[in-house]
Coordinates of C-alpha atoms in Angstrom, one line a residue:
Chain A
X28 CA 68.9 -33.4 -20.9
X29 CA 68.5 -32.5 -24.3
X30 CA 70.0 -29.3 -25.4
X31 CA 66.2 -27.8 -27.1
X32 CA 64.8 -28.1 -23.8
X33 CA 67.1 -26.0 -21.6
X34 CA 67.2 -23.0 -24.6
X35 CA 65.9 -19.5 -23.8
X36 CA 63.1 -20.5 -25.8
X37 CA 62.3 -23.6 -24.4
X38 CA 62.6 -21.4 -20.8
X39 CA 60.5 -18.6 -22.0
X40 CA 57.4 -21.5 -23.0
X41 CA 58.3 -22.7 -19.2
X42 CA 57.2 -19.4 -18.0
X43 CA 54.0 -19.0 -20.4
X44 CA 52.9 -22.3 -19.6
X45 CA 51.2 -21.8 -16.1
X46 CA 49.4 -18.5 -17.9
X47 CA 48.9 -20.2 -21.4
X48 CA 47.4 -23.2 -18.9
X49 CA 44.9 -20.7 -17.1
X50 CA 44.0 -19.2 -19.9
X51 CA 42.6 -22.3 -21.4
X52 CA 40.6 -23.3 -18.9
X53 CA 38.9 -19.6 -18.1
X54 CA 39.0 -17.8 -21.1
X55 CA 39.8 -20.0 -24.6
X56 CA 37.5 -23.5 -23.2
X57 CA 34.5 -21.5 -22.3
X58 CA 34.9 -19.6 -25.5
X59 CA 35.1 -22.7 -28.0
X60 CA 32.7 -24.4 -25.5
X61 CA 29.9 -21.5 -26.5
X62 CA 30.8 -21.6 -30.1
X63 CA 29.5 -25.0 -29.7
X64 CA 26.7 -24.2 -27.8
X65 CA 25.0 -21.8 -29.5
X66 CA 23.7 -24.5 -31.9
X67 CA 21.7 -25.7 -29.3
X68 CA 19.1 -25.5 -26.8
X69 CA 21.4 -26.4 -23.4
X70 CA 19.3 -24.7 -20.2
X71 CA 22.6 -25.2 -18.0
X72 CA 22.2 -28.5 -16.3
X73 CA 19.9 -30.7 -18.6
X74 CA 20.0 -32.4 -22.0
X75 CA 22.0 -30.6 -24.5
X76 CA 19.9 -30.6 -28.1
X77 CA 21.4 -29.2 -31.6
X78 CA 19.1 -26.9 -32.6
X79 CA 21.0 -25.9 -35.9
X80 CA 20.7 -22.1 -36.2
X81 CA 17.2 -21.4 -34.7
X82 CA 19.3 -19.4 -31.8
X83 CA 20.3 -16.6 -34.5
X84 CA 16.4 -17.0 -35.7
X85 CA 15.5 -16.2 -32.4
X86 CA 18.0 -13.7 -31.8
X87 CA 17.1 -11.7 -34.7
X88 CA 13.4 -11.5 -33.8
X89 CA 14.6 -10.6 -30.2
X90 CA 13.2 -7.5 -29.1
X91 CA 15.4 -6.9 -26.2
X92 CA 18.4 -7.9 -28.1
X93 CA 17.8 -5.0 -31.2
X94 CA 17.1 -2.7 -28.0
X95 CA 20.6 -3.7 -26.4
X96 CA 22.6 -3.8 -29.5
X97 CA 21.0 0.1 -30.1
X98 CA 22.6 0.8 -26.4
X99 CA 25.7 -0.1 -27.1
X100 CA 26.0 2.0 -29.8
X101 CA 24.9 4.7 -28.1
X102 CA 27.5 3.5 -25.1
X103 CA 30.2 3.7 -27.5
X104 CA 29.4 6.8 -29.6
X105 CA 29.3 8.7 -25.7
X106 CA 32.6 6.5 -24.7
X107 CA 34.3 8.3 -27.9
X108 CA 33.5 11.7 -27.6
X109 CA 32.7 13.1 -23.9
X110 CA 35.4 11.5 -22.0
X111 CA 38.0 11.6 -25.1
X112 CA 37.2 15.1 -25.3
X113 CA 37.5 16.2 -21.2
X114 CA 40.5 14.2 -21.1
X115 CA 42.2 15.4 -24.4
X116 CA 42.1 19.3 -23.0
X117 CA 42.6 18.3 -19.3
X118 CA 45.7 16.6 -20.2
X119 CA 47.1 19.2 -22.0
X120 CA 46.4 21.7 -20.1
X121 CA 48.0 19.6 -17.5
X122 CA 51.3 19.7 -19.2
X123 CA 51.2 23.9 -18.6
X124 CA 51.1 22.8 -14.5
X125 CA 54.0 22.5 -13.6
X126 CA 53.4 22.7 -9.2
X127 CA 51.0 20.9 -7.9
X128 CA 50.1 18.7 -10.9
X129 CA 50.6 15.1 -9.6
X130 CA 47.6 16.3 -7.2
X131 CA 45.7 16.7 -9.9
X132 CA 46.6 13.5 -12.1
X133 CA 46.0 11.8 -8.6
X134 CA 42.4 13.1 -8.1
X135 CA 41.3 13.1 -11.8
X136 CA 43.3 9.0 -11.5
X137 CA 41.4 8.1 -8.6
X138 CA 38.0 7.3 -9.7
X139 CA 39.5 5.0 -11.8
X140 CA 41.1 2.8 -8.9
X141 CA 37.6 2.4 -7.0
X142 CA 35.6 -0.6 -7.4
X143 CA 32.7 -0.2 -9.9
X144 CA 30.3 -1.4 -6.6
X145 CA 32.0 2.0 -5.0
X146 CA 31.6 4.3 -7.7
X147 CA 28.0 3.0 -8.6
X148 CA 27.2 3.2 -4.5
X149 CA 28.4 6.5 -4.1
X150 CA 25.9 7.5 -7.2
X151 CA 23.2 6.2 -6.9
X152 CA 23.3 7.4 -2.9
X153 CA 23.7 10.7 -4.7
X154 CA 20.6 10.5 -6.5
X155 CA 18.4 8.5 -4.1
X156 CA 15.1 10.3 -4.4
X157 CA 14.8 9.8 -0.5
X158 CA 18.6 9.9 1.0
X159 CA 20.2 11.8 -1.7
X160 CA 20.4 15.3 -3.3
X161 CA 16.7 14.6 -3.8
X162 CA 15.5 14.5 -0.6
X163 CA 18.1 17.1 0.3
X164 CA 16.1 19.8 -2.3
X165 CA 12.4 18.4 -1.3
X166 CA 13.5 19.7 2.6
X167 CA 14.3 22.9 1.0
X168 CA 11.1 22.8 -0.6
X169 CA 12.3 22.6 -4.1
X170 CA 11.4 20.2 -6.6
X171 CA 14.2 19.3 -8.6
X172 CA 15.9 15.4 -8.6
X173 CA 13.3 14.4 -7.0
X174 CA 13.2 11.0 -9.5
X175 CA 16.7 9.6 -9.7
X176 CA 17.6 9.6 -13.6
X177 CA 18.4 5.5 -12.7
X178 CA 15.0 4.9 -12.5
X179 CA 13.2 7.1 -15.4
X180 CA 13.3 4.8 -18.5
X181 CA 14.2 8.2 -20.5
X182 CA 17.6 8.6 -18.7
X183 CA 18.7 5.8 -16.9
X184 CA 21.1 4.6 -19.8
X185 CA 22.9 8.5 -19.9
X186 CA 22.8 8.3 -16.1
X187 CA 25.1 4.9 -15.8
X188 CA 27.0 6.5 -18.4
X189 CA 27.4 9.6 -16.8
X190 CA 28.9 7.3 -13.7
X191 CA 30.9 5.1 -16.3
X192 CA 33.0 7.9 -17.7
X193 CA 33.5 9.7 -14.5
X194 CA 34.9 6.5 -13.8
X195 CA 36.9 6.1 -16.8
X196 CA 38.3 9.6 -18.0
X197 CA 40.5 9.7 -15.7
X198 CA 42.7 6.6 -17.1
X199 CA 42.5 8.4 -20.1
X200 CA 44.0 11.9 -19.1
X201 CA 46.7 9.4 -17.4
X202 CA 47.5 7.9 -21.2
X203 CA 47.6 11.0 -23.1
X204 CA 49.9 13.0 -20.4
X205 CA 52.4 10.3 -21.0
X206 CA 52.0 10.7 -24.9
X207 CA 52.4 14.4 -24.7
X208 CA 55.2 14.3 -22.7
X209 CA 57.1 12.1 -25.4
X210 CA 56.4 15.0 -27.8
X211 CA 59.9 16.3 -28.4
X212 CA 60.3 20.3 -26.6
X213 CA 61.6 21.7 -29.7
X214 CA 58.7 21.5 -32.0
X215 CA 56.4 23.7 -29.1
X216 CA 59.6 26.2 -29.1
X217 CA 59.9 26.3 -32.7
X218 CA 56.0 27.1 -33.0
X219 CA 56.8 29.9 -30.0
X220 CA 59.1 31.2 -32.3
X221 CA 56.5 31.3 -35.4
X222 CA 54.4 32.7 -33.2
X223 CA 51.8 29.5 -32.5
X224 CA 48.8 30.0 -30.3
X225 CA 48.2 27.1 -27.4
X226 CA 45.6 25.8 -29.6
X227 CA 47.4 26.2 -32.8
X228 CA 50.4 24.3 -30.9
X229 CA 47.5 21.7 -30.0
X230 CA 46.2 20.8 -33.2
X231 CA 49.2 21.1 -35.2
X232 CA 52.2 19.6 -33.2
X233 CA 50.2 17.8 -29.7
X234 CA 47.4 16.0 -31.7
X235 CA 49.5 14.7 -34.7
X236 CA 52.4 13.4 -32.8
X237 CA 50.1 11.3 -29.8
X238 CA 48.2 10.1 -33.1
X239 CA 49.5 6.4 -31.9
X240 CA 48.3 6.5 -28.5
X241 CA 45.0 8.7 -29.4
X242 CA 44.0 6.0 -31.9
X243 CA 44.9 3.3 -29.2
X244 CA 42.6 5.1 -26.9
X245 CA 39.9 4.4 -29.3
X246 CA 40.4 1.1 -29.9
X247 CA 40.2 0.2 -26.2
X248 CA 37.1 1.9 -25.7
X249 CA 35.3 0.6 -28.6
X250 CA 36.0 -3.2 -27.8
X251 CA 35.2 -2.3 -24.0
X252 CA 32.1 -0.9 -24.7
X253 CA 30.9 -4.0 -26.1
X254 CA 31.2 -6.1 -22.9
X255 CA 30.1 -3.1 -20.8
X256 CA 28.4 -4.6 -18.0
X257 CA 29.2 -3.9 -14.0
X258 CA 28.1 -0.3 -13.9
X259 CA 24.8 -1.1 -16.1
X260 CA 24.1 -4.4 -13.9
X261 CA 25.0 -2.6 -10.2
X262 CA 23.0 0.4 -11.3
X263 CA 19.7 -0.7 -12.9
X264 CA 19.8 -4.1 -14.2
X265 CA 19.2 -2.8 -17.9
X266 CA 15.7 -1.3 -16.1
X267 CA 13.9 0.5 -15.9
X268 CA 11.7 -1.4 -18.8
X269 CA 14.9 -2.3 -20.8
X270 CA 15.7 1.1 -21.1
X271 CA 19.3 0.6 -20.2
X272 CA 19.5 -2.8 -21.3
X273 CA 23.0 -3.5 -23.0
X274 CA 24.0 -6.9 -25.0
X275 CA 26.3 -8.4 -22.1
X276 CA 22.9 -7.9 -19.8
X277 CA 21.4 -9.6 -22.0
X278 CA 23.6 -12.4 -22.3
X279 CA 23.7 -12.9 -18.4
X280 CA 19.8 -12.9 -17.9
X281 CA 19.4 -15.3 -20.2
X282 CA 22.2 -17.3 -19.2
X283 CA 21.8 -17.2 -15.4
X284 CA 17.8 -15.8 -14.7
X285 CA 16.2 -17.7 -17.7
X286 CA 18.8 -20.5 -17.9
X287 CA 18.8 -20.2 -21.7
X288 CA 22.8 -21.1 -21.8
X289 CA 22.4 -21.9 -25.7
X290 CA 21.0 -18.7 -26.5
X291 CA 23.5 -16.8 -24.1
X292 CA 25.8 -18.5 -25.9
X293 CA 24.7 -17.2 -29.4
X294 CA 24.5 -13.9 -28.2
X295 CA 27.9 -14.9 -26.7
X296 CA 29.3 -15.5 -30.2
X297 CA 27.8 -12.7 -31.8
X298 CA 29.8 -10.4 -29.3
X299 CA 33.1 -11.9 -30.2
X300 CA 32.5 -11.6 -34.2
X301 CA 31.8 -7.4 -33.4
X302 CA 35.1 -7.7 -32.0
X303 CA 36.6 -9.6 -34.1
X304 CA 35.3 -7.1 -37.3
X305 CA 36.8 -4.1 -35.2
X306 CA 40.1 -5.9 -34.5
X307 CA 40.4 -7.0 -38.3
X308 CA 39.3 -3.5 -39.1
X309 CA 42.2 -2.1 -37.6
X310 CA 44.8 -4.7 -38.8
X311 CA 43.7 -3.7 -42.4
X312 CA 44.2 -0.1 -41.3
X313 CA 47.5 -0.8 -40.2
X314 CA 48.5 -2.7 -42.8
X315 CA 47.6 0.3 -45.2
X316 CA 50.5 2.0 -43.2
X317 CA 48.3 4.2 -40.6
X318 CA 50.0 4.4 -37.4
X319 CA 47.7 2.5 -34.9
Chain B
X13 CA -1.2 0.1 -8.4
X14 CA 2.8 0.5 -8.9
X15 CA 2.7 2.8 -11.9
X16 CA -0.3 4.3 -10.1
X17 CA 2.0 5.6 -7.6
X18 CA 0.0 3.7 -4.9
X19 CA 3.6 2.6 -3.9
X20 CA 6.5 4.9 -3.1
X21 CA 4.5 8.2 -4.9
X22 CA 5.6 7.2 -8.3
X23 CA 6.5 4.7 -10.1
X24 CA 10.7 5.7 -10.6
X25 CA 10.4 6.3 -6.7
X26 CA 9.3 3.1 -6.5
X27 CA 12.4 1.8 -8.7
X28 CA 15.1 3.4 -6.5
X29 CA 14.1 2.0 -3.2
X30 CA 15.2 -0.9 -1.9
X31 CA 13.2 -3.3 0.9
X32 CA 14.7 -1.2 3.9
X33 CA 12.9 2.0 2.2
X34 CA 10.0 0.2 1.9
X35 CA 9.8 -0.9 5.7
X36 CA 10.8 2.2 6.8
X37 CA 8.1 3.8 4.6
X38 CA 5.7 1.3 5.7
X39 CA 6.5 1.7 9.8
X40 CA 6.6 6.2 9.0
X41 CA 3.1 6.5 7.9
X42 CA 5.1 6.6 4.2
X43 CA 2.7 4.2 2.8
X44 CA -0.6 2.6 3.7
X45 CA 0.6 -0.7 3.6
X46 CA 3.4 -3.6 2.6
X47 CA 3.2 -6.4 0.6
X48 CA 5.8 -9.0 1.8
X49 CA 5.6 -12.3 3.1
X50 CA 5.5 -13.6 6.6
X51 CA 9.7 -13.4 6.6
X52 CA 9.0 -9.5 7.1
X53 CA 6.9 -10.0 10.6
X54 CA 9.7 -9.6 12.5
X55 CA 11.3 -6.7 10.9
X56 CA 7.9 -4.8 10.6
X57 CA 7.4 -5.2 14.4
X58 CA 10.8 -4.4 15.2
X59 CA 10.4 -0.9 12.6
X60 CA 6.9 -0.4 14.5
X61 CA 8.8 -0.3 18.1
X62 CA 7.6 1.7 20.4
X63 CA 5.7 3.8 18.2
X64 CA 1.7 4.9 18.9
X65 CA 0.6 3.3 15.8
X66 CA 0.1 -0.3 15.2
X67 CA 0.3 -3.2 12.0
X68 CA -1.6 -6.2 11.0
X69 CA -1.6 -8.1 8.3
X70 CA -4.0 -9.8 6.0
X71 CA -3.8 -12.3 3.0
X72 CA -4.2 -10.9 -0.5
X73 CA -7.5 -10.3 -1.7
X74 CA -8.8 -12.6 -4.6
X75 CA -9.7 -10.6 -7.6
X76 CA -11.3 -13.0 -9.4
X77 CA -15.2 -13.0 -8.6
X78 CA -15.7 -16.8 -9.8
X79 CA -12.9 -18.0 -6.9
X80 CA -14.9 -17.3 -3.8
X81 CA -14.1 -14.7 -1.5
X82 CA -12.6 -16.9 1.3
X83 CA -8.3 -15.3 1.6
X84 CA -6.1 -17.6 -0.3
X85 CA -2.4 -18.0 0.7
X86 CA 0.2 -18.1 -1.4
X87 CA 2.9 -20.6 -0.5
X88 CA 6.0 -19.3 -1.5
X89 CA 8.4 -22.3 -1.2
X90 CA 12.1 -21.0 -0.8
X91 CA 13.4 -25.0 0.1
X92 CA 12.3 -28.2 0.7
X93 CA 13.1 -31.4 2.9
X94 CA 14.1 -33.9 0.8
X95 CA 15.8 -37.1 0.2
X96 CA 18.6 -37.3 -2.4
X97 CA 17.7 -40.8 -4.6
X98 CA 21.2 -41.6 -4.3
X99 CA 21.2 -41.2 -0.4
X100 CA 22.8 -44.1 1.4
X101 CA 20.2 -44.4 4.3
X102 CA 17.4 -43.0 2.9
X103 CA 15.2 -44.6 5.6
X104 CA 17.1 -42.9 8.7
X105 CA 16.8 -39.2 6.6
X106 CA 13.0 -40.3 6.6
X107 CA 12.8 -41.1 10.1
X108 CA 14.2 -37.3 11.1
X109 CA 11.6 -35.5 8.3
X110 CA 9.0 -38.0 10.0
X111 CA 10.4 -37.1 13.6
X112 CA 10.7 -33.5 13.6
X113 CA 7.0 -33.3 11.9
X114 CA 4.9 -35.9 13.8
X115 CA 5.3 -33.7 16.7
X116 CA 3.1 -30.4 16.5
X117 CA 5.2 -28.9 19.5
X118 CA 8.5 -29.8 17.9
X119 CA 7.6 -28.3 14.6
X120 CA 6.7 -25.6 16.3
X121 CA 9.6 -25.0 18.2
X122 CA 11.6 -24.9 15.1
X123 CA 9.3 -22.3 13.7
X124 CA 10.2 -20.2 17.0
X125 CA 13.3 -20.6 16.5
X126 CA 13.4 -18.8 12.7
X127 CA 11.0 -15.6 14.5
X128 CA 8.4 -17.5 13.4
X129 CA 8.6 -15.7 10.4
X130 CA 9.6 -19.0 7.6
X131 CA 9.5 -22.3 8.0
X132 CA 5.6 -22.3 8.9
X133 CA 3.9 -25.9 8.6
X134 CA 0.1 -25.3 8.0
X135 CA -0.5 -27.8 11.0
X136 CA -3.8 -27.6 13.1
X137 CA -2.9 -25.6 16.2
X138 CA -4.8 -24.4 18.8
X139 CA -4.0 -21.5 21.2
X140 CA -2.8 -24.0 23.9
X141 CA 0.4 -25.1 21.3
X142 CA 1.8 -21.5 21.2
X143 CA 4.3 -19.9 24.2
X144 CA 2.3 -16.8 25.8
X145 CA 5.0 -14.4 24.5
X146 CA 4.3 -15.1 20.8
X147 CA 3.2 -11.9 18.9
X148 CA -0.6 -12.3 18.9
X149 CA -0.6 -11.0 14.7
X150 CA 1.7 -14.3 14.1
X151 CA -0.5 -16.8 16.3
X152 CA -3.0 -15.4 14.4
X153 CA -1.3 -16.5 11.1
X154 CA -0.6 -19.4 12.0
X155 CA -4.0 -20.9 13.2
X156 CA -5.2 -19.4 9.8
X157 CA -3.3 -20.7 7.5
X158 CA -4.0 -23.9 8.3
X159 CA -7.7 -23.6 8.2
X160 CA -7.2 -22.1 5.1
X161 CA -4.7 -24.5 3.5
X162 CA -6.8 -27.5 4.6
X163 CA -10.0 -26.3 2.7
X164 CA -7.6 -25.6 -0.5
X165 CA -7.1 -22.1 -0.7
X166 CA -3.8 -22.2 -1.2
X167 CA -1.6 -20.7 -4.1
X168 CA 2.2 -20.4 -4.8
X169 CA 4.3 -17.7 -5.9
X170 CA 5.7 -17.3 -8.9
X171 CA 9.7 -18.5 -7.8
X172 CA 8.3 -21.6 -6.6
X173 CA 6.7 -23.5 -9.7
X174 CA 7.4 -21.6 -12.6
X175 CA 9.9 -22.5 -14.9
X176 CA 12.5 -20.3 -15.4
X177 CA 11.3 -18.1 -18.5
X178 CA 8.1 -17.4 -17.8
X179 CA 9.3 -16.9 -14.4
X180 CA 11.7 -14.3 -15.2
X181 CA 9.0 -12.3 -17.4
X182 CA 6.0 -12.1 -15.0
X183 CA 8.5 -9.9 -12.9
X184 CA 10.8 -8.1 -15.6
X185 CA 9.0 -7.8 -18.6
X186 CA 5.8 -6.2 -16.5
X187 CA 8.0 -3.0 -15.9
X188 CA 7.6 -3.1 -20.0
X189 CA 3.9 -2.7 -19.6
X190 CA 4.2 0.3 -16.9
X191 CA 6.4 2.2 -19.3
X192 CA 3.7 1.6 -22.1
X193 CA 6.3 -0.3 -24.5
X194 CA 3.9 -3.0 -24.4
X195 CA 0.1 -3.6 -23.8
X196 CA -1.2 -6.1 -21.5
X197 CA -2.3 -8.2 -24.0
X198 CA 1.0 -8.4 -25.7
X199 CA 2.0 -9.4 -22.1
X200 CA 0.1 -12.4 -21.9
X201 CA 0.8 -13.2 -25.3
X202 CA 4.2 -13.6 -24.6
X203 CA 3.6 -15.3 -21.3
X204 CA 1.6 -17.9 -23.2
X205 CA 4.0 -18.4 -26.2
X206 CA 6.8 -18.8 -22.9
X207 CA 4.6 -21.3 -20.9
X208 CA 3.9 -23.6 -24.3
X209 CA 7.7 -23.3 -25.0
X210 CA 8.1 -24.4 -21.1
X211 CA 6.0 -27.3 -21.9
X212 CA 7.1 -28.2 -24.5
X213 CA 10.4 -28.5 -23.1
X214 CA 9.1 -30.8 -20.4
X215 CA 10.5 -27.9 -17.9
X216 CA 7.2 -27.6 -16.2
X217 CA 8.1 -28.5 -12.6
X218 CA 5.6 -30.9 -11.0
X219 CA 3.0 -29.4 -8.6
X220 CA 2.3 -31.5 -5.2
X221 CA -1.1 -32.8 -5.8
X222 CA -3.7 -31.3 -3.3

C-alpha cells in the first residue's frame, strides 16, 4: 500500500470522511441547492423556472419579511443584554459559594437540558388564560393574566423571549464560571491588598481577563438569534397577527404552508449572507489584534 | 364574531385555546355553540355525557341574500379514492371503489365503522338503511346532506381546493385584519393579487364538475 495513504494524515481524513460525508448531504447540498433556487419560482414538487432576481424584488416589498427582520433585531438586542447581564453577576457571585454551589450551577443548567417542546409546554400551561395562573387569579376573583401575553399581539414576541432566555442563561452562567475560574488567584489578592471592592475586583480584573470567552458569548448569540425558531414556532407560530413573526418563520411558512420553496430559498440565502457579514466582521476584528 | 369575543370572551382567549378547550367550553355552557365539522359528533356527544343539557347541529347559514336561503354544506375533502395512472391493474382498484360504493348498506357500514363522523357519502338513504342505535342528530345528517348535495348546495372548505397561497392567507393573514394591521379591503386585495398569481401559475386545482 502506498506509504501517503497509511500517514497520520491520510488516517485523520479516514476519520473526517464519514462526518465530512454527512455533512454534504444535510447541511453543504441543501445549502448550494438554495443558492440555486432562489433564482427561481420552484413550489416543491413541480417545474422549476429561473426567475432571475424577482425573489429579492419580492422579498423587499414583503411586509411580513421587514416585520421579521425588525424581530430579530429585537431578539438579539434582548439575547445581548438580559441574559448576558443575569448570567455575568450570577456567575460571579457564584465563585463567592463555595458549599452548595454545584446545586446551584445544576438548577440555573437545567433549563438548558430540557427540550424546547418542554420548556415552551410548561409556559404556556403557566399562562393559559383557563388552566394556568390565569384561571388560578379569576377563582380568586382577581383580574390579572387573565390574557396569556402569547396571544396579545403587543407581547407575545417578549413573552417567547422571556421563555427563550430562561432557557438559555443558564448555559451562559455555565461558560463564564469556567472563564472566571481561569482568572489567576493572585490578581483578586493583590486587589484585597489595595484595598478593591467586589465590584471594583469585577470590572477591573474579572471582566478584562474572561474578555475572550465574554466576546465568544456574543458571537454565539448573535448568529443564533438569527435562525431562532423552535420556541417562536411551539409558542405562537409568529401570531398573533405576525406580531412574533421572526425570519426563519418566515422561511418555513413559505417553504412548507405556501410551498414557495424558491422564495424560502431567497430568504434562505439572505440569512446566510447576515451571518456571513457577522462572521467576517469578527475575523477583521481579530485580525486587528482584539482577542475574540 | 372572533374578535368580537363571540368566541372564547376575547379574542387572545380565543388564541390560547386549543380544540379540547373549545369542546369542553362548548359541552360547560362556556360558549353558545361550536363550529367544527361532522368529525367532532362523536367527541361533542361523548363531552355532553350524561349531562341534563343537550346539542344539535345545523349547517352554516348563507349570508349572502342572492344565494337562497336553503343550508349549504361545505365538503371538506381530507382524501380521496383514487387510481394512481401508473397502477398496474387499474381495472381491479376500480372494481373495489365500484364495489364498496354500489352498495348503500356497505357504504354505510364503513361510515359506522369511522363513528360515523368522516367518510360520509351524500347517498339517498332512508331511515330503514340506518342500525336503530345510530345517534338520531347523525341520521339526521346524513339523510340531509344528501338532499342537499343533490339539489347543489354544496361548497368546499378552504384546504380542499385552494391552492396553497391563497390557502394559507384566508386563515393566517385574517388574524391581521382582527388586530387592525390591515383593513378588509386590503384583505381581499391581496387575496385577489394571490388567486391571479395562483392562476397564473396553472396551480388552480380542478374542481369536480357538479
Amino acid at each position: 500500500m502506498p506509504k501517503f495513504l497509511t500517514s497520520i494524515n491520510a488516517i485523520s481524513w479516514y476519520f473526517l470522511f464519514p462526518v465530512i460525508f454527512i455533512h454534504f448531504f444535510v447541511v453543504a447540498f441543501p445549502s448550494i441547492l438554495s443558492l440555486l433556487l432562489c433564482l427561481t419560482d420552484w413550489n416543491g414538487f413541480g417545474r422549476i423556472n429561473y426567475v432571475g432576481l424577482e425573489n429579492f424584488q419580492e422579498l423587499f416589498r414583503d411586509r411580513v419579511f421587514k416585520k421579521a427582520v425588525k424581530h430579530n433585531i429585537i431578539w438579539t438586542v434582548m439575547f445581548l443584554t438580559i441574559p448576558v447581564i443575569v448570567a455575568l453577576v450570577i456567575a460571579y457571585l457564584l465563585t463567592g459559594i463555595k458549599r452548595g454551589q454545584l446545586f446551584y450551577r445544576l438548577v440555573y443548567f437545567f433549563p438548558y437540558i430540557l427540550a424546547s417542546i418542554v420548556n415552551c409546554l410548561i409556559w404556556r400551561y403557566i399562562f393559559h388564560p383557563r388552566h394556568g395562573l390565569g384561571g388560578w387569579f379569576e377563582n380568586q376573583g382577581i383580574d390579572f393574566l387573565a390574557k396569556s401575553p402569547f396571544a396579545m399581539k403587543e407581547t407575545a414576541l417578549y413573552a417567547v423571549a422571556w421563555v427563550d432566555m430562561w432557557h438559555f442563561w443558564g448555559f451562559l452562567v455555565i461558560i463564564y464560571l469556567t472563564g472566571m475560574y481561569q482568572v489567576d488567584d493572585s490578581l483578586y489578592e493583590a486587589a484585597d491588598i489595595e484595598g478593591a471592592t467586589k465590584f471594583q475586583k469585577f470590572r477591573y480584573i474579572t471582566l478584562p481577563m474572561i474578555r475572550p470567552i465574554f466576546v465568544l458569548s456574543l458571537i454565539i448569540i448573535i448568529i443564533w438569534s438569527v435562525p431562532t425558531f423552535d420556541y417562536v414556532y411551539i409558542l405562537t407560530m409568529g401570531g398573533p397577527a405576525y406580531s412574533s413573526e421572526v425570519v426563519a418563520n418566515h422561511l418555513y411558512s413559505q417553504a412548507f404552508q405556501r410551498m414557495n420553496v424558491g422564495y424560502a430559498s431567497t430568504i434562505g440565502v439572505m440569512m446566510f449572507f447576515y451571518v456571513g457579514i457577522i462572521v467576517g466582521f469578527f475575523a477583521i476584528l481579530r485580525r486587528m489584534g482584539w482577542e475574540v | 364574531m372572533v374578535d368580537e369575543g363571540y368566541w372564547s370572551g376575547n379574542l387572545e382567549t380565543y388564541y390560547s385555546l386549543d380544540w379540547d378547550d373549545f369542546n369542553n367550553e362548548f359541552a360547560t355552557r362556556g360558549s353558545a355553540m361550536l363550529m367544527i365539522g361532522t368529525w367532532g359528533f362523536n367527541v361533542t356527544a361523548t363531552n355532553f355525557g350524561e349531562s341534563s343539557d343537550d346539542w344539535d347541529w345545523n349547517p352554516l347559514p348563507i349570508l349572502n341574500s342572492q344565494a337562497g336561503s336553503a343550508p349549504n354544506y361545505q365538503l371538506a375533502t381530507g382524501g380521496t379514492m383514487s387510481i394512481n395512472a401508473a397502477s398496474k391493474n387499474a381495472d381491479g382498484a376500480a372494481k373495489v371503489i365500484d364495489w364498496i360504493l354500489s352498495d348503500k348498506a356497505r357504504a354505510l357500514k364503513v361510515t359506522g365503522s369511522l363513528g360515523y363522523g368522516a367518510w360520509l357519502l351524500p347517498l339517498k338513504y332512508t331511515d330503514a338503511d340506518f342500525d336503530p342505535n345510530i345517534d338520531p342528530r347523525q341520521k339526521r345528517f346524513l339523510t340531509e346532506f344528501a338532499e342537499a348535495s343533490d339539489s347543489g348546495n354544496y361548497g368546499y372548505t378552504t384546504w380542499t381546493f385552494y391552492p396553497n397561497d391563497p390557502g394559507v392567507h384566508i386563515w393566517k393573514d385574517m388574524e391581521v385584519v382582527w388586530a387592525g394591521d390591515i383593513t378588509p379591503l386590503e384583505f381581499m386585495e391581496e387575496s385577489q393579487r394571490l388567486w391571479d398569481k395562483a392562476r397564473e401559475d396553472d396551480a388552480l386545482v380542478p374542481v369536480g364538475k357538479r
